[in-house]
Amino acid sequence: MVCIPCIVIPILLWVYKRFLEPIVYPFISPFISRFWNKPAVQETGTNETKTNQPIKNECNGKADLCNGTTAVSDKKKD
């Protein structure tokens, strides 16, 4: 059996996003923009875009370590 909030909250969120937000948002957007005035994060250029050469992938032979980053393995370890 599913609890009442697990049914009611998604329905209320859907009703808000579908019907109420288009009506309410134009009125509250000036107040939100005053408090939430952070610029968007911009991507930095990569080596490939600067020199038009592909970036070399240097691995040290280990499958899970490559260029100092760790990759998440899908295999379950016992």
mmCIF file of N, CA, C and O in Angstrom:
data_model
loop_
_atom_site.group_PDB
_atom_site.id
_atom_site.type_symbol
_atom_site.label_atom_id
_atom_site.label_comp_id
_atom_site.label_asym_id
_atom_site.label_seq_id
_atom_site.Cartn_x
_atom_site.Cartn_y
_atom_site.Cartn_z
ATOM 1 N N MET A 1 0.842 -1.166 0.000
ATOM 2 C CA MET A 1 0.000 0.000 0.000
ATOM 3 C C MET A 1 0.904 1.252 0.000
ATOM 4 O O MET A 1 1.906 1.306 0.688
ATOM 5 N N VAL A 2 0.542 2.227 -0.765
ATOM 6 C CA VAL A 2 1.321 3.456 -0.896
ATOM 7 C C VAL A 2 0.769 4.493 0.073
ATOM 8 O O VAL A 2 -0.443 4.645 0.227
ATOM 9 N N CYS A 3 1.675 5.201 0.723
ATOM 10 C CA CYS A 3 1.227 6.204 1.687
ATOM 11 C C CYS A 3 0.592 7.403 0.962
ATOM 12 O O CYS A 3 0.866 7.662 -0.213
ATOM 13 N N ILE A 4 -0.219 8.120 1.663
ATOM 14 C CA ILE A 4 -0.951 9.249 1.088
ATOM 15 C C ILE A 4 -0.022 10.336 0.553
ATOM 16 O O ILE A 4 -0.214 10.813 -0.565
ATOM 17 N N PRO A 5 1.024 10.763 1.282
ATOM 18 C CA PRO A 5 1.902 11.799 0.726
ATOM 19 C C PRO A 5 2.603 11.360 -0.566
ATOM 20 O O PRO A 5 2.892 12.189 -1.420
ATOM 21 N N CYS A 6 2.860 10.076 -0.713
ATOM 22 C CA CYS A 6 3.503 9.590 -1.933
ATOM 23 C C CYS A 6 2.593 9.704 -3.154
ATOM 24 O O CYS A 6 3.063 9.663 -4.290
ATOM 25 N N ILE A 7 1.332 9.832 -2.943
ATOM 26 C CA ILE A 7 0.383 10.018 -4.042
ATOM 27 C C ILE A 7 0.046 11.501 -4.208
ATOM 28 O O ILE A 7 0.015 12.026 -5.319
ATOM 29 N N VAL A 8 -0.193 12.188 -3.101
ATOM 30 C CA VAL A 8 -0.678 13.566 -3.132
ATOM 31 C C VAL A 8 0.402 14.541 -3.586
ATOM 32 O O VAL A 8 0.135 15.436 -4.400
ATOM 33 N N ILE A 9 1.625 14.410 -3.096
ATOM 34 C CA ILE A 9 2.687 15.368 -3.428
ATOM 35 C C ILE A 9 2.994 15.393 -4.923
ATOM 36 O O ILE A 9 3.063 16.474 -5.516
ATOM 37 N N PRO A 10 3.182 14.243 -5.599
ATOM 38 C CA PRO A 10 3.417 14.320 -7.048
ATOM 39 C C PRO A 10 2.244 14.923 -7.822
ATOM 40 O O PRO A 10 2.436 15.655 -8.795
ATOM 41 N N ILE A 11 1.027 14.663 -7.388
ATOM 42 C CA ILE A 11 -0.146 15.229 -8.064
ATOM 43 C C ILE A 11 -0.186 16.743 -7.867
ATOM 44 O O ILE A 11 -0.435 17.498 -8.817
ATOM 45 N N LEU A 12 0.101 17.215 -6.647
ATOM 46 C CA LEU A 12 0.119 18.659 -6.395
ATOM 47 C C LEU A 12 1.243 19.345 -7.171
ATOM 48 O O LEU A 12 1.058 20.450 -7.701
ATOM 49 N N LEU A 13 2.399 18.702 -7.248
ATOM 50 C CA LEU A 13 3.489 19.274 -8.038
ATOM 51 C C LEU A 13 3.129 19.351 -9.517
ATOM 52 O O LEU A 13 3.445 20.324 -10.199
ATOM 53 N N TRP A 14 2.461 18.323 -10.036
ATOM 54 C CA TRP A 14 2.048 18.330 -11.443
ATOM 55 C C TRP A 14 1.029 19.450 -11.694
ATOM 56 O O TRP A 14 1.123 20.159 -12.695
ATOM 57 N N VAL A 15 0.075 19.607 -10.790
ATOM 58 C CA VAL A 15 -0.928 20.665 -10.944
ATOM 59 C C VAL A 15 -0.268 22.028 -10.902
ATOM 60 O O VAL A 15 -0.586 22.924 -11.697
ATOM 61 N N TYR A 16 0.699 22.210 -9.984
ATOM 62 C CA TYR A 16 1.395 23.492 -9.907
ATOM 63 C C TYR A 16 2.171 23.774 -11.190
ATOM 64 O O TYR A 16 2.069 24.861 -11.765
ATOM 65 N N LYS A 17 2.978 22.812 -11.644
ATOM 66 C CA LYS A 17 3.797 23.030 -12.837
ATOM 67 C C LYS A 17 2.935 23.216 -14.085
ATOM 68 O O LYS A 17 3.275 23.984 -14.970
ATOM 69 N N ARG A 18 1.837 22.528 -14.166
ATOM 70 C CA ARG A 18 1.004 22.561 -15.370
ATOM 71 C C ARG A 18 0.099 23.793 -15.423
ATOM 72 O O ARG A 18 -0.045 24.415 -16.471
ATOM 73 N N PHE A 19 -0.515 24.146 -14.310
ATOM 74 C CA PHE A 19 -1.550 25.171 -14.338
ATOM 75 C C PHE A 19 -1.198 26.438 -13.554
ATOM 76 O O PHE A 19 -1.487 27.542 -14.009
ATOM 77 N N LEU A 20 -0.615 26.303 -12.373
ATOM 78 C CA LEU A 20 -0.412 27.470 -11.517
ATOM 79 C C LEU A 20 0.867 28.232 -11.827
ATOM 80 O O LEU A 20 0.882 29.464 -11.742
ATOM 81 N N GLU A 21 1.938 27.541 -12.170
ATOM 82 C CA GLU A 21 3.196 28.236 -12.422
ATOM 83 C C GLU A 21 3.111 29.227 -13.585
ATOM 84 O O GLU A 21 3.637 30.342 -13.464
ATOM 85 N N PRO A 22 2.460 28.904 -14.703
ATOM 86 C CA PRO A 22 2.355 29.918 -15.764
ATOM 87 C C PRO A 22 1.610 31.186 -15.334
ATOM 88 O O PRO A 22 1.847 32.258 -15.874
ATOM 89 N N ILE A 23 0.745 31.078 -14.361
ATOM 90 C CA ILE A 23 0.004 32.241 -13.881
ATOM 91 C C ILE A 23 0.795 32.997 -12.819
ATOM 92 O O ILE A 23 0.867 34.228 -12.830
ATOM 93 N N VAL A 24 1.427 32.281 -11.900
ATOM 94 C CA VAL A 24 2.095 32.873 -10.752
ATOM 95 C C VAL A 24 3.492 33.376 -11.089
ATOM 96 O O VAL A 24 3.934 34.405 -10.570
ATOM 97 N N TYR A 25 4.216 32.695 -11.954
ATOM 98 C CA TYR A 25 5.626 33.009 -12.199
ATOM 99 C C TYR A 25 5.874 34.441 -12.679
ATOM 100 O O TYR A 25 6.831 35.058 -12.226
ATOM 101 N N PRO A 26 5.076 35.011 -13.587
ATOM 102 C CA PRO A 26 5.349 36.402 -13.992
ATOM 103 C C PRO A 26 5.300 37.404 -12.835
ATOM 104 O O PRO A 26 5.972 38.428 -12.870
ATOM 105 N N PHE A 27 4.527 37.099 -11.807
ATOM 106 C CA PHE A 27 4.415 38.013 -10.675
ATOM 107 C C PHE A 27 5.572 37.854 -9.690
ATOM 108 O O PHE A 27 5.995 38.824 -9.066
ATOM 109 N N ILE A 28 6.082 36.625 -9.523
ATOM 110 C CA ILE A 28 7.137 36.404 -8.541
ATOM 111 C C ILE A 28 8.539 36.439 -9.152
ATOM 112 O O ILE A 28 9.521 36.493 -8.418
ATOM 113 N N SER A 29 8.657 36.453 -10.468
ATOM 114 C CA SER A 29 9.986 36.422 -11.092
ATOM 115 C C SER A 29 10.845 37.648 -10.772
ATOM 116 O O SER A 29 12.055 37.504 -10.613
ATOM 117 N N PRO A 30 10.299 38.871 -10.652
ATOM 118 C CA PRO A 30 11.170 39.990 -10.265
ATOM 119 C C PRO A 30 11.776 39.821 -8.870
ATOM 120 O O PRO A 30 12.923 40.196 -8.637
ATOM 121 N N PHE A 31 11.031 39.244 -7.949
ATOM 122 C CA PHE A 31 11.550 39.017 -6.603
ATOM 123 C C PHE A 31 12.596 37.909 -6.589
ATOM 124 O O PHE A 31 13.596 38.006 -5.885
ATOM 125 N N ILE A 32 12.370 36.878 -7.379
ATOM 126 C CA ILE A 32 13.327 35.777 -7.454
ATOM 127 C C ILE A 32 14.623 36.241 -8.092
ATOM 128 O O ILE A 32 15.711 35.883 -7.646
ATOM 129 N N SER A 33 14.551 37.068 -9.118
ATOM 130 C CA SER A 33 15.765 37.516 -9.799
ATOM 131 C C SER A 33 16.625 38.413 -8.919
ATOM 132 O O SER A 33 17.832 38.482 -9.113
ATOM 133 N N ARG A 34 16.043 39.072 -7.942
ATOM 134 C CA ARG A 34 16.830 39.895 -7.017
ATOM 135 C C ARG A 34 17.680 39.035 -6.091
ATOM 136 O O ARG A 34 18.813 39.379 -5.763
ATOM 137 N N PHE A 35 17.130 37.914 -5.642
ATOM 138 C CA PHE A 35 17.832 37.055 -4.699
ATOM 139 C C PHE A 35 18.688 36.010 -5.405
ATOM 140 O O PHE A 35 19.681 35.549 -4.872
ATOM 141 N N TRP A 36 18.294 35.597 -6.584
ATOM 142 C CA TRP A 36 18.958 34.498 -7.286
ATOM 143 C C TRP A 36 19.584 35.038 -8.557
ATOM 144 O O TRP A 36 19.187 34.694 -9.658
ATOM 145 N N ASN A 37 20.598 35.871 -8.405
ATOM 146 C CA ASN A 37 21.191 36.562 -9.533
ATOM 147 C C ASN A 37 22.590 36.020 -9.831
ATOM 148 O O ASN A 37 23.529 36.764 -10.027
ATOM 149 N N LYS A 38 22.752 34.705 -9.891
ATOM 150 C CA LYS A 38 24.043 34.104 -10.182
ATOM 151 C C LYS A 38 24.154 33.873 -11.688
ATOM 152 O O LYS A 38 23.219 33.389 -12.314
ATOM 153 N N PRO A 39 25.294 34.205 -12.270
ATOM 154 C CA PRO A 39 25.467 33.947 -13.695
ATOM 155 C C PRO A 39 25.610 32.453 -13.962
ATOM 156 O O PRO A 39 26.036 31.693 -13.094
ATOM 157 N N ALA A 40 25.287 32.062 -15.163
ATOM 158 C CA ALA A 40 25.381 30.659 -15.554
ATOM 159 C C ALA A 40 26.837 30.243 -15.664
ATOM 160 O O ALA A 40 27.709 31.032 -15.994
ATOM 161 N N VAL A 41 27.100 28.984 -15.404
ATOM 162 C CA VAL A 41 28.453 28.450 -15.508
ATOM 163 C C VAL A 41 28.759 28.221 -16.981
ATOM 164 O O VAL A 41 27.975 27.623 -17.707
ATOM 165 N N GLN A 42 29.911 28.720 -17.408
ATOM 166 C CA GLN A 42 30.302 28.554 -18.799
ATOM 167 C C GLN A 42 31.384 27.498 -18.892
ATOM 168 O O GLN A 42 32.235 27.377 -18.016
ATOM 169 N N GLU A 43 31.354 26.750 -19.997
ATOM 170 C CA GLU A 43 32.363 25.718 -20.210
ATOM 171 C C GLU A 43 33.686 26.363 -20.579
ATOM 172 O O GLU A 43 33.730 27.348 -21.306
ATOM 173 N N THR A 44 34.748 25.786 -20.073
ATOM 174 C CA THR A 44 36.066 26.267 -20.442
ATOM 175 C C THR A 44 36.522 25.535 -21.688
ATOM 176 O O THR A 44 36.095 24.421 -21.965
ATOM 177 N N GLY A 45 37.388 26.160 -22.448
ATOM 178 C CA GLY A 45 37.894 25.539 -23.664
ATOM 179 C C GLY A 45 38.793 24.356 -23.341
ATOM 180 O O GLY A 45 39.489 24.328 -22.344
ATOM 181 N N THR A 46 38.767 23.354 -24.192
ATOM 182 C CA THR A 46 39.620 22.194 -24.001
ATOM 183 C C THR A 46 40.799 22.266 -24.947
ATOM 184 O O THR A 46 40.853 23.120 -25.829
ATOM 185 N N ASN A 47 41.724 21.377 -24.777
ATOM 186 C CA ASN A 47 42.915 21.329 -25.612
ATOM 187 C C ASN A 47 42.527 21.111 -27.070
ATOM 188 O O ASN A 47 43.150 21.639 -27.973
ATOM 189 N N GLU A 48 41.465 20.308 -27.295
ATOM 190 C CA GLU A 48 41.053 20.003 -28.662
ATOM 191 C C GLU A 48 40.523 21.252 -29.373
ATOM 192 O O GLU A 48 40.792 21.458 -30.546
ATOM 193 N N THR A 49 39.816 22.111 -28.673
ATOM 194 C CA THR A 49 39.258 23.296 -29.313
ATOM 195 C C THR A 49 40.315 24.367 -29.527
ATOM 196 O O THR A 49 40.199 25.171 -30.433
ATOM 197 N N LYS A 50 41.350 24.399 -28.677
ATOM 198 C CA LYS A 50 42.364 25.430 -28.799
ATOM 199 C C LYS A 50 43.366 25.137 -29.913
ATOM 200 O O LYS A 50 43.744 26.009 -30.664
ATOM 201 N N THR A 51 43.808 23.876 -30.017
ATOM 202 C CA THR A 51 44.859 23.551 -30.974
ATOM 203 C C THR A 51 44.386 22.666 -32.118
ATOM 204 O O THR A 51 45.173 22.288 -32.964
ATOM 205 N N ASN A 52 43.110 22.287 -32.105
ATOM 206 C CA ASN A 52 42.539 21.402 -33.116
ATOM 207 C C ASN A 52 43.244 20.056 -33.163
ATOM 208 O O ASN A 52 43.309 19.418 -34.198
ATOM 209 N N GLN A 53 43.817 19.623 -32.055
ATOM 210 C CA GLN A 53 44.431 18.313 -31.946
ATOM 211 C C GLN A 53 43.657 17.518 -30.906
ATOM 212 O O GLN A 53 43.209 18.066 -29.910
ATOM 213 N N PRO A 54 43.496 16.222 -31.141
ATOM 214 C CA PRO A 54 42.757 15.421 -30.164
ATOM 215 C C PRO A 54 43.526 15.312 -28.849
ATOM 216 O O PRO A 54 44.747 15.337 -28.809
ATOM 217 N N ILE A 55 42.789 15.189 -27.774
ATOM 218 C CA ILE A 55 43.372 15.045 -26.449
ATOM 219 C C ILE A 55 43.817 13.596 -26.290
ATOM 220 O O ILE A 55 43.061 12.666 -26.564
ATOM 221 N N LYS A 56 45.033 13.391 -25.823
ATOM 222 C CA LYS A 56 45.551 12.044 -25.636
ATOM 223 C C LYS A 56 45.032 11.496 -24.321
ATOM 224 O O LYS A 56 45.033 12.171 -23.307
ATOM 225 N N ASN A 57 44.603 10.255 -24.354
ATOM 226 C CA ASN A 57 44.111 9.585 -23.171
ATOM 227 C C ASN A 57 45.245 8.721 -22.631
ATOM 228 O O ASN A 57 45.542 7.676 -23.161
ATOM 229 N N GLU A 58 45.908 9.181 -21.568
ATOM 230 C CA GLU A 58 47.052 8.485 -21.022
ATOM 231 C C GLU A 58 46.620 7.663 -19.816
ATOM 232 O O GLU A 58 46.283 8.196 -18.776
ATOM 233 N N CYS A 59 46.643 6.341 -19.974
ATOM 234 C CA CYS A 59 46.302 5.444 -18.883
ATOM 235 C C CYS A 59 47.559 4.725 -18.435
ATOM 236 O O CYS A 59 48.461 4.479 -19.219
ATOM 237 N N ASN A 60 47.602 4.358 -17.175
ATOM 238 C CA ASN A 60 48.780 3.687 -16.650
ATOM 239 C C ASN A 60 48.606 2.177 -16.585
ATOM 240 O O ASN A 60 49.263 1.508 -15.823
ATOM 241 N N GLY A 61 47.716 1.612 -17.355
ATOM 242 C CA GLY A 61 47.528 0.176 -17.399
ATOM 243 C C GLY A 61 46.410 -0.323 -16.512
ATOM 244 O O GLY A 61 45.975 -1.454 -16.641
ATOM 245 N N LYS A 62 45.965 0.461 -15.575
ATOM 246 C CA LYS A 62 44.878 0.046 -14.703
ATOM 247 C C LYS A 62 43.553 0.462 -15.333
ATOM 248 O O LYS A 62 43.430 1.543 -15.874
ATOM 249 N N ALA A 63 42.559 -0.398 -15.225
ATOM 250 C CA ALA A 63 41.275 -0.130 -15.863
ATOM 251 C C ALA A 63 40.488 0.951 -15.129
ATOM 252 O O ALA A 63 39.718 1.680 -15.737
ATOM 253 N N ASP A 64 40.678 1.054 -13.805
ATOM 254 C CA ASP A 64 39.866 1.999 -13.054
ATOM 255 C C ASP A 64 40.527 3.353 -12.837
ATOM 256 O O ASP A 64 39.880 4.286 -12.397
ATOM 257 N N LEU A 65 41.828 3.498 -13.154
ATOM 258 C CA LEU A 65 42.499 4.782 -12.996
ATOM 259 C C LEU A 65 43.012 5.263 -14.339
ATOM 260 O O LEU A 65 43.737 4.564 -15.021
ATOM 261 N N CYS A 66 42.623 6.453 -14.713
ATOM 262 C CA CYS A 66 43.052 7.007 -15.989
ATOM 263 C C CYS A 66 43.101 8.526 -15.846
ATOM 264 O O CYS A 66 42.089 9.156 -15.535
ATOM 265 N N ASN A 67 44.253 9.137 -16.051
ATOM 266 C CA ASN A 67 44.458 10.586 -15.932
ATOM 267 C C ASN A 67 44.085 11.119 -14.548
ATOM 268 O O ASN A 67 43.587 12.213 -14.409
ATOM 269 N N GLY A 68 44.273 10.316 -13.522
ATOM 270 C CA GLY A 68 44.020 10.776 -12.168
ATOM 271 C C GLY A 68 42.574 10.754 -11.742
ATOM 272 O O GLY A 68 42.249 11.141 -10.654
ATOM 273 N N THR A 69 41.677 10.316 -12.605
ATOM 274 C CA THR A 69 40.272 10.232 -12.236
ATOM 275 C C THR A 69 39.914 8.780 -12.031
ATOM 276 O O THR A 69 40.523 7.880 -12.591
ATOM 277 N N THR A 70 38.917 8.549 -11.221
ATOM 278 C CA THR A 70 38.479 7.183 -10.966
ATOM 279 C C THR A 70 37.201 6.924 -11.736
ATOM 280 O O THR A 70 36.310 7.763 -11.793
ATOM 281 N N ALA A 71 37.140 5.771 -12.331
ATOM 282 C CA ALA A 71 35.935 5.371 -13.066
ATOM 283 C C ALA A 71 35.146 4.401 -12.196
ATOM 284 O O ALA A 71 35.709 3.569 -11.486
ATOM 285 N N VAL A 72 33.845 4.479 -12.262
ATOM 286 C CA VAL A 72 32.988 3.619 -11.477
ATOM 287 C C VAL A 72 32.788 2.330 -12.239
ATOM 288 O O VAL A 72 32.405 2.323 -13.408
ATOM 289 N N SER A 73 33.048 1.229 -11.580
ATOM 290 C CA SER A 73 32.912 -0.077 -12.204
ATOM 291 C C SER A 73 31.501 -0.595 -11.981
ATOM 292 O O SER A 73 30.930 -0.445 -10.905
ATOM 293 N N ASP A 74 30.943 -1.237 -13.003
ATOM 294 C CA ASP A 74 29.609 -1.812 -12.879
ATOM 295 C C ASP A 74 29.638 -3.194 -12.259
ATOM 296 O O ASP A 74 28.603 -3.739 -11.907
ATOM 297 N N LYS A 75 30.828 -3.802 -12.158
ATOM 298 C CA LYS A 75 30.933 -5.144 -11.622
ATOM 299 C C LYS A 75 30.874 -5.124 -10.104
ATOM 300 O O LYS A 75 31.413 -4.239 -9.457
ATOM 301 N N LYS A 76 30.220 -6.108 -9.567
ATOM 302 C CA LYS A 76 30.103 -6.206 -8.129
ATOM 303 C C LYS A 76 31.342 -6.919 -7.587
ATOM 304 O O LYS A 76 31.730 -7.973 -8.063
ATOM 305 N N LYS A 77 31.998 -6.299 -6.595
ATOM 306 C CA LYS A 77 33.208 -6.876 -6.012
ATOM 307 C C LYS A 77 32.843 -7.591 -4.717
ATOM 308 O O LYS A 77 32.178 -7.045 -3.863
ATOM 309 N N ASP A 78 33.313 -8.823 -4.596
ATOM 310 C CA ASP A 78 33.036 -9.607 -3.382
ATOM 311 C C ASP A 78 34.215 -9.604 -2.469
ATOM 312 O O ASP A 78 35.318 -9.657 -2.778
#
